[in-house]
Amino acid sequence: MRLQRSRKVPDWHEYLACRRESTEHAILADFFAGADLSPDLLISEAPLMALDLETTGLDPRKAEIVSIGLVPFSLSRIHLPKRRYWVVRPHRVLEPASVTLHHITHADIQGAPRIEEVMPEVLEIMTGHLPVVHYRRIERPFLDVAARSTWGEELSFPVIDTMSLEARIHRQSLVARFKRWIGRPPASIRLHDSRLRYGLPHYHGHHAVVDSLATAELLQAQIAGHYSPDTPISMLWS
């Protein structure tokens, strides 16, 4: 099955060019320049970077980042030795419910840097890569809040969202709509359940590096099963 794009996405070239010219910070200018990849670039040639955040909640207006994981990869190889991981000390006290979820404790964050201290390094490593996430409504908004706190400027960028790709296949296709019409429940597009459909191994989730690795493997499987290495990134990004 070869899926075609029938959706609207932002004009990333226009946005990134505008932000590159308007920002007062060199690190942001470099990031926006590096994110301005050609929409015709083939996914097989794209410099990919799996990204995952662990947070104290789902609302970026109230919750905070407690860890960040980055794993560079391509369609043929995952560069796990080059992974990066940060534990971040939030400004608010950790709630028991969030500790239960991500297993980052008060002892773990004691002495850890604030998000404003790690953001320059995070963006420097991400520069020139196309981020790959599973559910962009976490990673992009939380990093936007972090950028505003660090530099006083907004931050947005194109990503490939593996959850969105699963939704196109298993919730928005004609087959998926027919299944809903006859009363079948929609397929789960959570990271673990999505991986199971491709026969990928089970990992213990809610660790930023582990989930980044899991997301990278999922995209590799999605491209192999439903797209092509010659797919332009504009058909995949959001």
PDB file of C-alpha atoms in Angstrom:
ATOM      1  CA  MET A   1       0.000   0.000   0.000  1.00  0.00           C
ATOM      2  CA  ARG A   2       1.407   3.373  -0.980  1.00  0.00           C
ATOM      3  CA  LEU A   3      -0.242   6.207   0.882  1.00  0.00           C
ATOM      4  CA  GLN A   4      -0.718   9.631  -0.670  1.00  0.00           C
ATOM      5  CA  ARG A   5      -0.897  12.843   1.253  1.00  0.00           C
ATOM      6  CA  SER A   6      -4.230  14.679   1.275  1.00  0.00           C
ATOM      7  CA  ARG A   7      -3.707  17.126   4.102  1.00  0.00           C
ATOM      8  CA  LYS A   8      -2.501  20.627   4.768  1.00  0.00           C
ATOM      9  CA  VAL A   9       0.821  21.270   6.462  1.00  0.00           C
ATOM     10  CA  PRO A  10       2.472  24.584   7.356  1.00  0.00           C
ATOM     11  CA  ASP A  11       4.666  26.330   4.824  1.00  0.00           C
ATOM     12  CA  TRP A  12       7.787  25.382   6.724  1.00  0.00           C
ATOM     13  CA  HIS A  13      10.201  27.119   4.357  1.00  0.00           C
ATOM     14  CA  GLU A  14       8.434  30.457   4.794  1.00  0.00           C
ATOM     15  CA  TYR A  15       8.159  30.112   8.568  1.00  0.00           C
ATOM     16  CA  LEU A  16      11.752  28.977   9.104  1.00  0.00           C
ATOM     17  CA  ALA A  17      13.182  31.645   6.799  1.00  0.00           C
ATOM     18  CA  CYS A  18      11.192  34.324   8.615  1.00  0.00           C
ATOM     19  CA  ARG A  19      12.278  33.092  12.039  1.00  0.00           C
ATOM     20  CA  ARG A  20      15.895  32.820  10.928  1.00  0.00           C
ATOM     21  CA  GLU A  21      15.870  36.472   9.903  1.00  0.00           C
ATOM     22  CA  SER A  22      13.950  37.767  12.917  1.00  0.00           C
ATOM     23  CA  THR A  23      15.592  35.947  15.816  1.00  0.00           C
ATOM     24  CA  GLU A  24      18.098  37.782  17.966  1.00  0.00           C
ATOM     25  CA  HIS A  25      19.916  34.598  19.005  1.00  0.00           C
ATOM     26  CA  ALA A  26      22.551  32.912  16.846  1.00  0.00           C
ATOM     27  CA  ILE A  27      21.750  29.435  18.155  1.00  0.00           C
ATOM     28  CA  LEU A  28      18.117  29.825  17.079  1.00  0.00           C
ATOM     29  CA  ALA A  29      19.147  31.216  13.693  1.00  0.00           C
ATOM     30  CA  ASP A  30      21.358  28.169  13.149  1.00  0.00           C
ATOM     31  CA  PHE A  31      18.571  25.836  14.244  1.00  0.00           C
ATOM     32  CA  PHE A  32      16.003  27.386  11.905  1.00  0.00           C
ATOM     33  CA  ALA A  33      18.485  27.294   9.020  1.00  0.00           C
ATOM     34  CA  GLY A  34      19.238  23.627   9.682  1.00  0.00           C
ATOM     35  CA  ALA A  35      15.556  22.736   9.925  1.00  0.00           C
ATOM     36  CA  ASP A  36      14.831  24.250   6.501  1.00  0.00           C
ATOM     37  CA  LEU A  37      15.201  20.988   4.566  1.00  0.00           C
ATOM     38  CA  SER A  38      13.990  20.668   0.989  1.00  0.00           C
ATOM     39  CA  PRO A  39      10.463  19.201   0.892  1.00  0.00           C
ATOM     40  CA  ASP A  40      11.638  17.046  -2.021  1.00  0.00           C
ATOM     41  CA  LEU A  41      14.398  15.427   0.033  1.00  0.00           C
ATOM     42  CA  LEU A  42      13.923  11.649   0.030  1.00  0.00           C
ATOM     43  CA  ILE A  43      13.307  10.050   3.392  1.00  0.00           C
ATOM     44  CA  SER A  44      16.195   7.664   2.674  1.00  0.00           C
ATOM     45  CA  GLU A  45      18.540  10.659   2.518  1.00  0.00           C
ATOM     46  CA  ALA A  46      17.098  12.667   5.401  1.00  0.00           C
ATOM     47  CA  PRO A  47      19.178  13.215   8.564  1.00  0.00           C
ATOM     48  CA  LEU A  48      16.705  11.874  11.137  1.00  0.00           C
ATOM     49  CA  MET A  49      16.702  12.398  14.902  1.00  0.00           C
ATOM     50  CA  ALA A  50      14.267  10.542  17.153  1.00  0.00           C
ATOM     51  CA  LEU A  51      13.130  12.796  19.985  1.00  0.00           C
ATOM     52  CA  ASP A  52      11.224  12.000  23.163  1.00  0.00           C
ATOM     53  CA  LEU A  53      10.358  14.058  26.223  1.00  0.00           C
ATOM     54  CA  GLU A  54       9.191  12.843  29.587  1.00  0.00           C
ATOM     55  CA  THR A  55       7.052  15.443  31.323  1.00  0.00           C
ATOM     56  CA  THR A  56       5.162  15.942  34.569  1.00  0.00           C
ATOM     57  CA  GLY A  57       1.859  16.129  32.681  1.00  0.00           C
ATOM     58  CA  LEU A  58       0.270  16.665  29.288  1.00  0.00           C
ATOM     59  CA  ASP A  59      -0.469  20.409  29.409  1.00  0.00           C
ATOM     60  CA  PRO A  60       2.651  22.456  28.591  1.00  0.00           C
ATOM     61  CA  ARG A  61       1.100  25.475  30.314  1.00  0.00           C
ATOM     62  CA  LYS A  62       1.167  23.629  33.650  1.00  0.00           C
ATOM     63  CA  ALA A  63       3.547  20.676  33.292  1.00  0.00           C
ATOM     64  CA  GLU A  64       7.306  20.637  32.753  1.00  0.00           C
ATOM     65  CA  ILE A  65       9.981  18.573  31.040  1.00  0.00           C
ATOM     66  CA  VAL A  66      11.885  16.169  33.308  1.00  0.00           C
ATOM     67  CA  SER A  67      13.967  14.317  30.705  1.00  0.00           C
ATOM     68  CA  ILE A  68      14.956  14.531  27.043  1.00  0.00           C
ATOM     69  CA  GLY A  69      16.201  11.761  24.770  1.00  0.00           C
ATOM     70  CA  LEU A  70      17.718  12.074  21.287  1.00  0.00           C
ATOM     71  CA  VAL A  71      18.737   9.203  18.998  1.00  0.00           C
ATOM     72  CA  PRO A  72      20.089   9.922  15.478  1.00  0.00           C
ATOM     73  CA  PHE A  73      19.207   7.400  12.782  1.00  0.00           C
ATOM     74  CA  SER A  74      18.530   6.681   9.122  1.00  0.00           C
ATOM     75  CA  LEU A  75      16.254   4.172   7.410  1.00  0.00           C
ATOM     76  CA  SER A  76      19.063   1.618   7.464  1.00  0.00           C
ATOM     77  CA  ARG A  77      20.760   2.246  10.786  1.00  0.00           C
ATOM     78  CA  ILE A  78      20.136   3.550  14.296  1.00  0.00           C
ATOM     79  CA  HIS A  79      23.157   5.309  15.779  1.00  0.00           C
ATOM     80  CA  LEU A  80      22.511   4.364  19.399  1.00  0.00           C
ATOM     81  CA  PRO A  81      26.093   5.084  20.576  1.00  0.00           C
ATOM     82  CA  LYS A  82      25.415   8.746  19.643  1.00  0.00           C
ATOM     83  CA  ARG A  83      22.281   8.942  21.787  1.00  0.00           C
ATOM     84  CA  ARG A  84      21.934  11.828  24.227  1.00  0.00           C
ATOM     85  CA  TYR A  85      19.987  11.986  27.450  1.00  0.00           C
ATOM     86  CA  TRP A  86      19.291  14.763  29.922  1.00  0.00           C
ATOM     87  CA  VAL A  87      17.467  14.747  33.246  1.00  0.00           C
ATOM     88  CA  VAL A  88      16.002  18.173  33.960  1.00  0.00           C
ATOM     89  CA  ARG A  89      15.047  19.674  37.317  1.00  0.00           C
ATOM     90  CA  PRO A  90      11.577  21.236  37.015  1.00  0.00           C
ATOM     91  CA  HIS A  91      10.678  24.480  38.736  1.00  0.00           C
ATOM     92  CA  ARG A  92       7.727  22.853  40.505  1.00  0.00           C
ATOM     93  CA  VAL A  93       7.747  19.976  42.984  1.00  0.00           C
ATOM     94  CA  LEU A  94       7.293  16.545  41.408  1.00  0.00           C
ATOM     95  CA  GLU A  95       3.859  15.046  41.953  1.00  0.00           C
ATOM     96  CA  PRO A  96       3.617  11.350  42.951  1.00  0.00           C
ATOM     97  CA  ALA A  97       1.509  10.560  39.877  1.00  0.00           C
ATOM     98  CA  SER A  98       4.184  11.803  37.472  1.00  0.00           C
ATOM     99  CA  VAL A  99       6.947   9.955  39.350  1.00  0.00           C
ATOM    100  CA  THR A 100       4.955   6.738  38.975  1.00  0.00           C
ATOM    101  CA  LEU A 101       4.737   7.311  35.228  1.00  0.00           C
ATOM    102  CA  HIS A 102       8.276   8.296  34.247  1.00  0.00           C
ATOM    103  CA  HIS A 103      10.147   6.896  37.308  1.00  0.00           C
ATOM    104  CA  ILE A 104      12.255  10.023  37.687  1.00  0.00           C
ATOM    105  CA  THR A 105      12.399  10.719  41.411  1.00  0.00           C
ATOM    106  CA  HIS A 106      13.306  13.666  43.616  1.00  0.00           C
ATOM    107  CA  ALA A 107      16.737  12.083  44.102  1.00  0.00           C
ATOM    108  CA  ASP A 108      17.235  11.911  40.328  1.00  0.00           C
ATOM    109  CA  ILE A 109      16.565  15.604  39.802  1.00  0.00           C
ATOM    110  CA  GLN A 110      18.555  16.808  42.783  1.00  0.00           C
ATOM    111  CA  GLY A 111      21.411  18.758  41.298  1.00  0.00           C
ATOM    112  CA  ALA A 112      20.113  18.320  37.733  1.00  0.00           C
ATOM    113  CA  PRO A 113      20.165  21.403  35.480  1.00  0.00           C
ATOM    114  CA  ARG A 114      17.121  23.521  34.715  1.00  0.00           C
ATOM    115  CA  ILE A 115      15.624  23.342  31.233  1.00  0.00           C
ATOM    116  CA  GLU A 116      17.081  26.767  30.433  1.00  0.00           C
ATOM    117  CA  GLU A 117      20.568  25.348  31.021  1.00  0.00           C
ATOM    118  CA  VAL A 118      20.194  22.367  28.681  1.00  0.00           C
ATOM    119  CA  MET A 119      18.192  23.914  25.843  1.00  0.00           C
ATOM    120  CA  PRO A 120      21.239  25.384  24.037  1.00  0.00           C
ATOM    121  CA  GLU A 121      22.916  21.973  23.916  1.00  0.00           C
ATOM    122  CA  VAL A 122      19.700  20.205  22.923  1.00  0.00           C
ATOM    123  CA  LEU A 123      19.094  22.572  20.003  1.00  0.00           C
ATOM    124  CA  GLU A 124      22.725  22.425  18.921  1.00  0.00           C
ATOM    125  CA  ILE A 125      22.526  18.627  18.642  1.00  0.00           C
ATOM    126  CA  MET A 126      19.144  18.739  16.884  1.00  0.00           C
ATOM    127  CA  THR A 127      20.334  21.318  14.347  1.00  0.00           C
ATOM    128  CA  GLY A 128      20.426  19.940  10.814  1.00  0.00           C
ATOM    129  CA  HIS A 129      18.209  16.959  11.628  1.00  0.00           C
ATOM    130  CA  LEU A 130      14.542  16.214  10.970  1.00  0.00           C
ATOM    131  CA  PRO A 131      13.017  15.263  14.335  1.00  0.00           C
ATOM    132  CA  VAL A 132      10.881  12.124  14.534  1.00  0.00           C
ATOM    133  CA  VAL A 133       8.403  11.871  17.418  1.00  0.00           C
ATOM    134  CA  HIS A 134       5.426   9.802  18.472  1.00  0.00           C
ATOM    135  CA  TYR A 135       2.713  12.401  19.113  1.00  0.00           C
ATOM    136  CA  ARG A 136       3.960  15.834  18.160  1.00  0.00           C
ATOM    137  CA  ARG A 137       1.520  17.584  20.524  1.00  0.00           C
ATOM    138  CA  ILE A 138       3.918  16.772  23.348  1.00  0.00           C
ATOM    139  CA  GLU A 139       7.389  17.426  21.966  1.00  0.00           C
ATOM    140  CA  ARG A 140       6.723  20.560  19.938  1.00  0.00           C
ATOM    141  CA  PRO A 141       4.617  22.523  22.467  1.00  0.00           C
ATOM    142  CA  PHE A 142       6.858  21.650  25.416  1.00  0.00           C
ATOM    143  CA  LEU A 143      10.004  22.689  23.547  1.00  0.00           C
ATOM    144  CA  ASP A 144       8.247  25.887  22.498  1.00  0.00           C
ATOM    145  CA  VAL A 145       7.572  26.707  26.151  1.00  0.00           C
ATOM    146  CA  ALA A 146      11.179  25.835  27.001  1.00  0.00           C
ATOM    147  CA  ALA A 147      12.484  28.119  24.243  1.00  0.00           C
ATOM    148  CA  ARG A 148      10.305  30.988  25.419  1.00  0.00           C
ATOM    149  CA  SER A 149      11.665  30.499  28.935  1.00  0.00           C
ATOM    150  CA  THR A 150      15.265  30.298  27.679  1.00  0.00           C
ATOM    151  CA  TRP A 151      15.379  32.948  24.952  1.00  0.00           C
ATOM    152  CA  GLY A 152      12.022  34.724  25.104  1.00  0.00           C
ATOM    153  CA  GLU A 153      11.159  33.524  21.587  1.00  0.00           C
ATOM    154  CA  GLU A 154       8.786  30.978  20.089  1.00  0.00           C
ATOM    155  CA  LEU A 155      10.039  27.720  18.635  1.00  0.00           C
ATOM    156  CA  SER A 156       8.393  25.518  16.029  1.00  0.00           C
ATOM    157  CA  PHE A 157       9.799  23.141  13.440  1.00  0.00           C
ATOM    158  CA  PRO A 158       8.745  20.314  11.101  1.00  0.00           C
ATOM    159  CA  VAL A 159       8.607  16.808  12.531  1.00  0.00           C
ATOM    160  CA  ILE A 160       7.665  13.358  11.336  1.00  0.00           C
ATOM    161  CA  ASP A 161       5.021  12.080  13.734  1.00  0.00           C
ATOM    162  CA  THR A 162       4.838   8.279  13.760  1.00  0.00           C
ATOM    163  CA  MET A 163       1.501   8.427  15.593  1.00  0.00           C
ATOM    164  CA  SER A 164       0.087  10.581  12.808  1.00  0.00           C
ATOM    165  CA  LEU A 165       1.360   8.109  10.209  1.00  0.00           C
ATOM    166  CA  GLU A 166      -0.328   5.247  12.091  1.00  0.00           C
ATOM    167  CA  ALA A 167      -3.550   7.252  12.203  1.00  0.00           C
ATOM    168  CA  ARG A 168      -3.487   7.705   8.426  1.00  0.00           C
ATOM    169  CA  ILE A 169      -3.082   3.962   7.955  1.00  0.00           C
ATOM    170  CA  HIS A 170      -5.298   2.538  10.678  1.00  0.00           C
ATOM    171  CA  ARG A 171      -7.899   5.239  11.385  1.00  0.00           C
ATOM    172  CA  GLN A 172      -8.288   7.395   8.277  1.00  0.00           C
ATOM    173  CA  SER A 173      -8.052   4.884   5.429  1.00  0.00           C
ATOM    174  CA  LEU A 174     -11.163   3.561   3.667  1.00  0.00           C
ATOM    175  CA  VAL A 175     -10.660   0.174   5.327  1.00  0.00           C
ATOM    176  CA  ALA A 176     -10.453   1.786   8.774  1.00  0.00           C
ATOM    177  CA  ARG A 177     -13.588   3.838   8.132  1.00  0.00           C
ATOM    178  CA  PHE A 178     -15.475   0.754   7.000  1.00  0.00           C
ATOM    179  CA  LYS A 179     -14.456  -1.086  10.167  1.00  0.00           C
ATOM    180  CA  ARG A 180     -15.787   1.798  12.257  1.00  0.00           C
ATOM    181  CA  TRP A 181     -19.001   1.793  10.226  1.00  0.00           C
ATOM    182  CA  ILE A 182     -19.629  -1.864  11.096  1.00  0.00           C
ATOM    183  CA  GLY A 183     -18.963  -1.169  14.750  1.00  0.00           C
ATOM    184  CA  ARG A 184     -15.377  -2.276  15.256  1.00  0.00           C
ATOM    185  CA  PRO A 185     -13.321  -0.211  17.704  1.00  0.00           C
ATOM    186  CA  PRO A 186     -10.551   1.934  16.224  1.00  0.00           C
ATOM    187  CA  ALA A 187      -7.030   0.548  16.253  1.00  0.00           C
ATOM    188  CA  SER A 188      -4.790   1.803  19.038  1.00  0.00           C
ATOM    189  CA  ILE A 189      -2.047   4.089  17.771  1.00  0.00           C
ATOM    190  CA  ARG A 190      -0.112   4.249  21.032  1.00  0.00           C
ATOM    191  CA  LEU A 191       3.597   3.607  20.615  1.00  0.00           C
ATOM    192  CA  HIS A 192       3.603   0.107  22.129  1.00  0.00           C
ATOM    193  CA  ASP A 193       0.522  -1.062  20.211  1.00  0.00           C
ATOM    194  CA  SER A 194       1.778   0.430  16.952  1.00  0.00           C
ATOM    195  CA  ARG A 195       5.072  -1.430  17.300  1.00  0.00           C
ATOM    196  CA  LEU A 196       3.271  -4.728  17.893  1.00  0.00           C
ATOM    197  CA  ARG A 197       1.623  -4.482  14.471  1.00  0.00           C
ATOM    198  CA  TYR A 198       5.078  -4.566  12.864  1.00  0.00           C
ATOM    199  CA  GLY A 199       6.457  -7.351  15.034  1.00  0.00           C
ATOM    200  CA  LEU A 200       8.853  -5.028  16.836  1.00  0.00           C
ATOM    201  CA  PRO A 201      10.102  -6.045  20.292  1.00  0.00           C
ATOM    202  CA  HIS A 202       8.562  -4.861  23.536  1.00  0.00           C
ATOM    203  CA  TYR A 203      10.450  -2.162  25.432  1.00  0.00           C
ATOM    204  CA  HIS A 204       9.672  -0.741  28.852  1.00  0.00           C
ATOM    205  CA  GLY A 205       8.404   2.721  28.006  1.00  0.00           C
ATOM    206  CA  HIS A 206       8.517   6.141  29.640  1.00  0.00           C
ATOM    207  CA  HIS A 207      12.277   6.521  29.396  1.00  0.00           C
ATOM    208  CA  ALA A 208      13.223   9.253  26.938  1.00  0.00           C
ATOM    209  CA  VAL A 209      16.026   7.326  25.217  1.00  0.00           C
ATOM    210  CA  VAL A 210      14.110   4.035  25.102  1.00  0.00           C
ATOM    211  CA  ASP A 211      11.055   5.733  23.624  1.00  0.00           C
ATOM    212  CA  SER A 212      13.257   7.580  21.112  1.00  0.00           C
ATOM    213  CA  LEU A 213      14.739   4.249  20.028  1.00  0.00           C
ATOM    214  CA  ALA A 214      11.260   2.725  19.832  1.00  0.00           C
ATOM    215  CA  THR A 215      10.059   5.630  17.681  1.00  0.00           C
ATOM    216  CA  ALA A 216      13.034   5.339  15.320  1.00  0.00           C
ATOM    217  CA  GLU A 217      12.391   1.624  14.817  1.00  0.00           C
ATOM    218  CA  LEU A 218       8.697   2.280  14.254  1.00  0.00           C
ATOM    219  CA  LEU A 219       9.371   4.806  11.478  1.00  0.00           C
ATOM    220  CA  GLN A 220      11.738   2.371   9.774  1.00  0.00           C
ATOM    221  CA  ALA A 221       8.975  -0.262   9.849  1.00  0.00           C
ATOM    222  CA  GLN A 222       6.317   2.181   8.624  1.00  0.00           C
ATOM    223  CA  ILE A 223       8.399   3.227   5.631  1.00  0.00           C
ATOM    224  CA  ALA A 224       9.205  -0.398   4.773  1.00  0.00           C
ATOM    225  CA  GLY A 225       5.579  -1.488   5.075  1.00  0.00           C
ATOM    226  CA  HIS A 226       3.556   1.415   3.736  1.00  0.00           C
ATOM    227  CA  TYR A 227       5.776   3.882   1.934  1.00  0.00           C
ATOM    228  CA  SER A 228       9.085   3.772   0.053  1.00  0.00           C
ATOM    229  CA  PRO A 229      12.646   4.971   0.658  1.00  0.00           C
ATOM    230  CA  ASP A 230      11.993   7.360  -2.246  1.00  0.00           C
ATOM    231  CA  THR A 231       9.122   9.079  -0.430  1.00  0.00           C
ATOM    232  CA  PRO A 232       9.752  12.842  -0.161  1.00  0.00           C
ATOM    233  CA  ILE A 233       9.747  14.104   3.403  1.00  0.00           C
ATOM    234  CA  SER A 234       6.940  16.544   2.566  1.00  0.00           C
ATOM    235  CA  MET A 235       4.580  13.550   2.384  1.00  0.00           C
ATOM    236  CA  LEU A 236       5.512  12.561   5.919  1.00  0.00           C
ATOM    237  CA  TRP A 237       6.157  15.648   7.982  1.00  0.00           C
ATOM    238  CA  SER A 238       3.710  17.739   9.969  1.00  0.00           C
TER     239      SER A 238
END
